[in-house]
GROMACS .gro file of C-alpha atoms in nm:
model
  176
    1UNK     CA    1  -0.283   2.924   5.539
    2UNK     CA    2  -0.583   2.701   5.482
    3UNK     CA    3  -0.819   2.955   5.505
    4UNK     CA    4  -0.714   3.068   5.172
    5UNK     CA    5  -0.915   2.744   5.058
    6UNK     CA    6  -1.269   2.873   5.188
    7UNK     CA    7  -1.185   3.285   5.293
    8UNK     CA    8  -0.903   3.452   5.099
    9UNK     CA    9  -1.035   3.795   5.141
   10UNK     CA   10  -0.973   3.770   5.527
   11UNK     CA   11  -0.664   3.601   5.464
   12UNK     CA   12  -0.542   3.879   5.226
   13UNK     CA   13  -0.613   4.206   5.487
   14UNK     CA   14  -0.425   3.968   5.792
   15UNK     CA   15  -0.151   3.943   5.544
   16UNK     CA   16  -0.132   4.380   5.424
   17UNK     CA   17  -0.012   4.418   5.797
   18UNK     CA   18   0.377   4.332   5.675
   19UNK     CA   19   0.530   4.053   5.790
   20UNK     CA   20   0.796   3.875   5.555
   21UNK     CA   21   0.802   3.557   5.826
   22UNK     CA   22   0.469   3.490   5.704
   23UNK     CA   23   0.514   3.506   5.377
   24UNK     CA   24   0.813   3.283   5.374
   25UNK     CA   25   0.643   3.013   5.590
   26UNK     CA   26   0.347   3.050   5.305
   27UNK     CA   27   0.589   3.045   5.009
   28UNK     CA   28   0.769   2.710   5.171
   29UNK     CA   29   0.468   2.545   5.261
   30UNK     CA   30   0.292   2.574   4.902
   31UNK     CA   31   0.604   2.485   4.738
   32UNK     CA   32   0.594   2.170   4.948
   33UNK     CA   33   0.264   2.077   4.850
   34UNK     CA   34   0.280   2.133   4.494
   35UNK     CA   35   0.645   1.942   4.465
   36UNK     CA   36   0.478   1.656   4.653
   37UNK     CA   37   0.153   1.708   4.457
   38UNK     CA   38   0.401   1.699   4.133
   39UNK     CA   39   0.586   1.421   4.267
   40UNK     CA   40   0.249   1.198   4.356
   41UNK     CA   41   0.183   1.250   3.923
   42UNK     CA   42   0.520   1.160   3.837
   43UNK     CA   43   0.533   0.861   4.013
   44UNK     CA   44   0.194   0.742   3.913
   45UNK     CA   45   0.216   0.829   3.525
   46UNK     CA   46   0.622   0.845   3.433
   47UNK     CA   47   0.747   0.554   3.674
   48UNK     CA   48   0.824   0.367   3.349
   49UNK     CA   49   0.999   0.631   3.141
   50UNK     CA   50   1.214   0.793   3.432
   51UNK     CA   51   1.457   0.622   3.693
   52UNK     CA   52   1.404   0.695   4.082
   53UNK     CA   53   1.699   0.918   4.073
   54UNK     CA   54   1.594   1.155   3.792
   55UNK     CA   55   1.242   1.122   4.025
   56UNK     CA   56   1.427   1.246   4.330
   57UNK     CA   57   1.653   1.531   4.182
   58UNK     CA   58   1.350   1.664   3.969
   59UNK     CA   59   1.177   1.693   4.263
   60UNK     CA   60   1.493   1.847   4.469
   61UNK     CA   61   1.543   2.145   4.141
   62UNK     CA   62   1.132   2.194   4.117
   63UNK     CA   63   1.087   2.291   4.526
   64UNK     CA   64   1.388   2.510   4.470
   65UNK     CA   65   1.267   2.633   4.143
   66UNK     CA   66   0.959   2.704   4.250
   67UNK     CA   67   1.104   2.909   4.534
   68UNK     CA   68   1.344   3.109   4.346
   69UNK     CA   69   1.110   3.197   4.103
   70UNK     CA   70   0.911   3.326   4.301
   71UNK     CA   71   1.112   3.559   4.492
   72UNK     CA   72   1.265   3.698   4.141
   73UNK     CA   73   0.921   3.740   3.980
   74UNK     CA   74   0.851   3.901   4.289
   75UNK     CA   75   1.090   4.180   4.236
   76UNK     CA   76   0.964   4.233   3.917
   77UNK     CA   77   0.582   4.214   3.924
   78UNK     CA   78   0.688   4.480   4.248
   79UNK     CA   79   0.840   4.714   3.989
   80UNK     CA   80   0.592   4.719   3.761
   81UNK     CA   81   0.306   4.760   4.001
   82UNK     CA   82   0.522   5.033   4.207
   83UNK     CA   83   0.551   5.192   3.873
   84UNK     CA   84   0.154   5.205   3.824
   85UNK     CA   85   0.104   5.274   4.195
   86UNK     CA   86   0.363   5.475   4.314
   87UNK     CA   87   0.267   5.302   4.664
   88UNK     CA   88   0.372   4.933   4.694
   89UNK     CA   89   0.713   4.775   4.738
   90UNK     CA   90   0.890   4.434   4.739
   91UNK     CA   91   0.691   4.253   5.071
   92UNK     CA   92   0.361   4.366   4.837
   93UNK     CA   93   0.433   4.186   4.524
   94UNK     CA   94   0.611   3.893   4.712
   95UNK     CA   95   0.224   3.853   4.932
   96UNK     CA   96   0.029   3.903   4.603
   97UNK     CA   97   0.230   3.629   4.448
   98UNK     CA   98   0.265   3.368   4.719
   99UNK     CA   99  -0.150   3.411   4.826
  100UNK     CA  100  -0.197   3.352   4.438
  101UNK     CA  101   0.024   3.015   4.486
  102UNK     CA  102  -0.105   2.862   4.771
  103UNK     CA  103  -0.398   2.755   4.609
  104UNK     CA  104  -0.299   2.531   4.346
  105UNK     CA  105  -0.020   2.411   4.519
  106UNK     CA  106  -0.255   2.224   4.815
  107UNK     CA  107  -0.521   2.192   4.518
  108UNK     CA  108  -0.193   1.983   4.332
  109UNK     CA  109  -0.109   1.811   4.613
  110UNK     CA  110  -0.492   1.649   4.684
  111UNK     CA  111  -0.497   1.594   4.299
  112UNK     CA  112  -0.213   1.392   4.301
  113UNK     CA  113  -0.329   1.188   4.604
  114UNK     CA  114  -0.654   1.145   4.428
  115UNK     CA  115  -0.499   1.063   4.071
  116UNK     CA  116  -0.435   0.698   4.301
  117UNK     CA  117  -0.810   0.656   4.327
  118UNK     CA  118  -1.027   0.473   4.058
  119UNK     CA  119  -1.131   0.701   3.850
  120UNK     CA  120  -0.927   0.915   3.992
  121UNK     CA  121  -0.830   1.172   3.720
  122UNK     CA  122  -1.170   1.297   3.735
  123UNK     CA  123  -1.146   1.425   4.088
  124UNK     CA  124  -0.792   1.551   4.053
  125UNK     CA  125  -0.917   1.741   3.764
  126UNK     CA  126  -1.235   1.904   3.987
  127UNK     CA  127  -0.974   2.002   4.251
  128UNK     CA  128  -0.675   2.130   4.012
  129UNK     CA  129  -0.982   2.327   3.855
  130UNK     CA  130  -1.114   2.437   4.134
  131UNK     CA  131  -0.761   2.531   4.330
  132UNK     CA  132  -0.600   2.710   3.994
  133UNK     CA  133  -0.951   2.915   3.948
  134UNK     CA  134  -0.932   3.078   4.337
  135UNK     CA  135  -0.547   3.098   4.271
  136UNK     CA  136  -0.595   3.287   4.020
  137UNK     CA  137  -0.901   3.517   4.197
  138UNK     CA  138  -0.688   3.534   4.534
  139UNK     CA  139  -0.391   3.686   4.310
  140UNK     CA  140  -0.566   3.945   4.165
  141UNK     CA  141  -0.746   4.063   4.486
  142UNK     CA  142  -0.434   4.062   4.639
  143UNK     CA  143  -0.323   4.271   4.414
  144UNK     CA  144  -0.622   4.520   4.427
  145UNK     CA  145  -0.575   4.501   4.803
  146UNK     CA  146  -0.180   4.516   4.849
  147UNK     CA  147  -0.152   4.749   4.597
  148UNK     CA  148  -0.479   4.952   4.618
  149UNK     CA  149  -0.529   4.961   4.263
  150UNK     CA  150  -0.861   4.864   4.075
  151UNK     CA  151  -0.876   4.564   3.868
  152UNK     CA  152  -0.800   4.672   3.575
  153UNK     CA  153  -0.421   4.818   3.693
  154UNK     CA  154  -0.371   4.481   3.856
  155UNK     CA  155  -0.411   4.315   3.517
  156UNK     CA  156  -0.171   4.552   3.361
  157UNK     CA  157   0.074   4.486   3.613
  158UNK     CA  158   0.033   4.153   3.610
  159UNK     CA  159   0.032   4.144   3.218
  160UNK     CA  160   0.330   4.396   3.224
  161UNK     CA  161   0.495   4.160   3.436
  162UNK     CA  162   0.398   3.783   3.235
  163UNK     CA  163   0.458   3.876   2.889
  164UNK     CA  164   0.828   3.990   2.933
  165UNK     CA  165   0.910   3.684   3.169
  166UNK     CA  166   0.743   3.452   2.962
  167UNK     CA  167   0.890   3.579   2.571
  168UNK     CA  168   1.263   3.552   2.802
  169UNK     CA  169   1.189   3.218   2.918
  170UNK     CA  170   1.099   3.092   2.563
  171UNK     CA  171   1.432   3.300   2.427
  172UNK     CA  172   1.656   3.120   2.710
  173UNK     CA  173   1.473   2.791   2.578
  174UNK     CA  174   1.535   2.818   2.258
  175UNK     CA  175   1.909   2.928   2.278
  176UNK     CA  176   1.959   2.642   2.467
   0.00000   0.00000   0.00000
């Protein structure tokens, strides 16, 4: 999983030859480090505003959050990029996504350790920088790879997926 930090490409082809164990472990482990990673920021810059319990159950819903969302955006960035491919299924988008997470969640986790150092907020914004930009490059060649689509179809997919999640997520917000 760590050599996602310093090699995603070999990371990605190990991870084309299916194997939904592996993706699970990968999807529990970086929702672990970013809750903790969350957690480290919470305690060090809303101690005063929130009590320990509403510390602790945030922290419970976000790991589970994080894990359910991903296995429903899953399903749907799958459709759309099955649609555009006519090739990849479920275990394809589920990879692309969870490769794409890992990232910033152990890059969240170290900038939350670091946020404790003086000075700190200027490392933990290098390595939130630096974790979200190869996030976001792992995703899309996972997509290219997974998929076997260029580029360009990944973005599509990945913009056919965002835009509809995120203008539901804003409706669900502001009903409620």
């Amino acid at each position: 999983m760590f050599k996602l930090l310093y090699d995603p490409v070999s990371e990605i082809k190990k991870t084309k030859k299916q194997s939904y164990a592996r993706i699970l472990m990968y999807l529990l482990a970086a929702s672990l480090f970013e809750t903790i990673g969350i957690l480290f920021f919470a305690l060090k810059y809303l101690q005063d505003i929130v009590t320990t319990n509403q510390l602790i159950n945030g922290t419970i819903a976000l790991l589970f959050g994080l894990i359910t969302a991903h296995l429903i955006v899953a399903f749907f960035y799958s459709f759309a990029m099955h649609v555009l491919d006519g090739k990849g299924g479920y275990y394809e988008g589920l990879a692309t996504l969870v490769l794409g997470m890992v990232t910033p969640g152990i890059a969240t986790f170290f900038a939350g350790a670091a946020a404790y150092l003086p000075y700190g907020i200027i490392a933990s914004s290098i390595i939130m920088t630096y974790g979200y930009i190869l996030g976001a490059a792992t995703l899309f060649r996972a997509g290219k790879e997974m998929f076997e689509l260029d580029y360009a179809g990944v973005l599509i997919g990945f913009l056919i997926t965002a835009i509809p999640l995120g203008l539901a997520g804003a409706g669900l917000s502001f009903i409620l």
